[in-house]
Amino acid sequence: MPTVAVVCGSRSDLPTLKGCFDVLDDYGIGWEASVISAHRQADALHEYVGEAEAAGTLLFIAAAGLAAHLPGVLASLTARPVIGIPLDGGSLGGADALYAVVQMPPGVPVATVAIGSAGAKNAAHLAARILALADPALAERVAAFRGDQASKAELRIDPRASR
Ligand code: RP5
């Protein structure tokens, strides 16, 4: 079982998660993705989380749209960190999912990132930072990414703006 388990509520969520998978790959973090709906496959979700924990998964990323209960239910089933990605799948532009994912009651935390593909990438970056606390080689890759990002930001300054 890989280090990170990514779970989403529907196959229709997978394209939005591509950036998450790419960033995890860039950091060299092992992951697997599963489609398990909290509403339609509750028993399967319980079973999967137990199996993943027993097999050594350290962190879960959960993504869902609409009444997005998946990250919260997942957090109720594990003591490992859960990062939640609210997805933009309905007529409320993802605000419905954002509220559902971010408004967890005290004691059942879900680290909530931005709606949609930006959040998907940040979920992977946040996972890397958490895992890097106990993984010096990964910590170096996180530091390298941050340095790279800083230098690219500088290159984007229009010379006319600093005259
Ligand atoms: C949520 O409902 C899923 O995460 C998805 O974002 C949304 C729509 O699901 P489908 O109708 O495509 O299965 O549970």
Coordinates of C-alpha atoms and ligand atoms in Angstrom, one line a residue:
M1 CA 0.0 0.0 0.0
P2 CA 1.5 3.4 -0.9
T3 CA 2.2 6.2 1.5
V4 CA -0.7 8.4 0.4
A5 CA -4.2 7.1 -0.4
V6 CA -6.2 9.5 -2.5
V7 CA -10.0 8.8 -2.4
C8 CA -12.6 10.6 -4.5
G9 CA -16.4 10.3 -4.6
S10 CA -16.9 9.7 -8.3
R11 CA -15.0 8.8 -11.5
S12 CA -16.0 12.3 -12.7
D13 CA -13.7 13.8 -10.0
L14 CA -10.5 12.2 -11.4
P15 CA -9.6 14.8 -14.1
T16 CA -9.6 17.5 -11.5
L17 CA -7.2 15.4 -9.4
K18 CA -4.5 15.1 -12.1
G19 CA -2.5 17.9 -10.6
C20 CA -2.5 16.2 -7.3
F21 CA -1.2 13.0 -8.8
D22 CA 1.5 14.8 -10.8
V23 CA 2.8 16.7 -7.7
L24 CA 2.9 13.5 -5.7
D25 CA 4.9 11.9 -8.5
D26 CA 7.2 15.0 -8.7
Y27 CA 8.0 14.5 -5.0
G28 CA 8.5 10.7 -5.4
I29 CA 5.7 10.0 -3.0
G30 CA 3.9 6.7 -3.5
W31 CA 0.2 7.0 -3.9
E32 CA -2.9 5.1 -5.1
A33 CA -6.3 6.5 -6.1
S34 CA -9.7 4.9 -5.4
V35 CA -13.2 6.0 -6.2
I36 CA -15.4 5.3 -3.2
S37 CA -18.5 7.3 -2.5
A38 CA -19.3 8.1 1.1
H39 CA -23.0 8.2 0.3
R40 CA -23.3 5.2 -2.0
Q41 CA -20.6 2.9 -0.7
A42 CA -20.2 3.6 3.0
D43 CA -19.3 0.0 3.9
A44 CA -16.6 -0.1 1.2
L45 CA -15.2 3.1 2.5
H46 CA -14.9 1.8 6.1
E47 CA -13.3 -1.4 4.8
Y48 CA -10.8 0.5 2.6
V49 CA -9.6 2.8 5.3
G50 CA -9.0 -0.1 7.7
E51 CA -7.0 -2.0 5.1
A52 CA -5.0 1.1 4.1
E53 CA -4.1 1.9 7.7
A54 CA -3.1 -1.7 8.4
A55 CA -0.9 -1.7 5.3
G56 CA 0.9 1.4 6.3
T57 CA -0.7 4.3 4.5
L58 CA 0.3 7.5 6.4
L59 CA -2.0 10.1 5.0
F60 CA -5.3 10.3 3.2
I61 CA -6.4 12.9 0.6
A62 CA -10.1 12.9 0.0
A63 CA -11.9 14.8 -2.7
A64 CA -15.6 15.2 -3.4
G65 CA -18.2 17.7 -4.8
L66 CA -21.8 18.6 -3.9
A67 CA -22.6 17.6 -0.3
A68 CA -19.0 16.5 0.1
H69 CA -19.0 14.2 3.1
L70 CA -16.2 11.9 2.0
P71 CA -13.3 13.8 3.7
G72 CA -15.2 14.1 6.9
V73 CA -16.3 10.5 7.0
L74 CA -12.8 9.4 6.2
A75 CA -11.5 11.5 9.1
S76 CA -13.9 9.8 11.4
L77 CA -12.4 6.5 10.5
T78 CA -8.7 7.2 10.9
A79 CA -6.3 8.9 13.2
R80 CA -4.0 9.7 10.3
P81 CA -4.0 13.2 8.7
V82 CA -6.8 13.8 6.2
I83 CA -6.6 16.5 3.6
G84 CA -9.9 17.4 2.0
I85 CA -10.3 18.9 -1.5
P86 CA -13.7 20.5 -2.2
L87 CA -14.7 20.0 -5.8
D88 CA -16.7 22.3 -8.1
G89 CA -19.3 19.9 -9.3
G90 CA -22.6 21.6 -8.9
S91 CA -24.7 24.7 -9.3
L92 CA -23.1 26.4 -6.3
G93 CA -19.7 26.5 -7.9
G94 CA -18.0 24.4 -5.2
A95 CA -19.0 26.6 -2.3
D96 CA -21.3 23.7 -1.2
A97 CA -18.4 21.3 -1.1
L98 CA -16.1 23.9 0.5
Y99 CA -18.5 24.4 3.4
A100 CA -19.1 20.7 3.8
V101 CA -15.4 19.9 3.9
V102 CA -14.1 22.8 6.0
Q103 CA -16.8 22.9 8.6
M104 CA -15.8 19.8 10.6
P105 CA -16.8 19.7 14.2
P106 CA -14.0 19.9 16.8
G107 CA -12.0 16.7 17.2
V108 CA -12.5 15.4 13.7
P109 CA -10.1 17.6 11.6
V110 CA -9.9 17.8 7.9
A111 CA -7.1 20.0 6.5
T112 CA -9.1 21.8 3.8
V113 CA -7.5 23.2 0.6
A114 CA -8.9 25.4 -2.1
I115 CA -11.8 24.4 -4.4
G116 CA -10.9 22.4 -7.5
S117 CA -7.6 21.9 -9.3
A118 CA -5.6 24.5 -7.3
G119 CA -6.7 22.7 -4.2
A120 CA -5.8 19.3 -5.7
K121 CA -2.2 20.5 -6.3
N122 CA -2.0 22.1 -2.8
A123 CA -3.2 18.9 -1.2
A124 CA -0.2 17.1 -2.6
H125 CA 2.2 19.9 -1.6
L126 CA 0.7 19.9 2.0
A127 CA 1.0 16.1 2.1
A128 CA 4.7 16.4 1.1
R129 CA 5.3 18.9 3.9
I130 CA 3.6 16.7 6.5
L131 CA 5.5 13.6 5.4
A132 CA 8.8 15.5 5.1
L133 CA 8.7 16.0 8.9
A134 CA 9.8 12.4 9.2
D135 CA 11.6 12.0 5.9
P136 CA 14.8 14.1 5.4
A137 CA 15.1 13.1 1.7
L138 CA 11.6 14.3 1.0
A139 CA 12.3 17.5 3.1
E140 CA 15.1 18.2 0.7
R141 CA 12.8 17.9 -2.3
V142 CA 10.3 20.2 -0.6
A143 CA 13.0 22.8 0.0
A144 CA 14.2 22.4 -3.7
F145 CA 10.6 23.0 -4.9
R146 CA 10.3 26.1 -2.8
G147 CA 13.6 27.5 -4.1
D148 CA 12.6 26.7 -7.6
Q149 CA 9.3 28.4 -7.2
A150 CA 10.9 31.5 -5.7
S151 CA 13.4 31.9 -8.6
K152 CA 10.6 31.4 -11.2
A153 CA 8.5 34.1 -9.5
E154 CA 11.5 36.5 -9.8
L155 CA 11.8 35.8 -13.5
R156 CA 8.2 36.8 -14.1
I157 CA 8.8 40.4 -13.0
D158 CA 8.3 42.7 -16.0
P159 CA 11.5 44.8 -16.2
R160 CA 9.4 47.9 -16.9
A161 CA 7.8 47.5 -13.5
S162 CA 11.1 48.1 -11.6
R163 CA 12.3 51.0 -13.6
Ligands
RP5_1 C1 -19.9 13.6 -5.3 O1 -20.9 13.9 -6.2 C2 -18.7 13.3 -6.2 O2 -17.5 13.5 -5.5 C3 -18.8 14.1 -7.4 O3 -18.0 15.3 -7.3 C4 -20.3 14.5 -7.4 C5 -21.0 14.0 -8.6 O4 -20.9 12.6 -8.7 P1 -21.4 11.7 -9.9 O5 -22.8 12.0 -10.2 O6 -20.5 12.1 -11.1 O7 -21.1 10.3 -9.5 O8 -20.2 12.6 -4.5

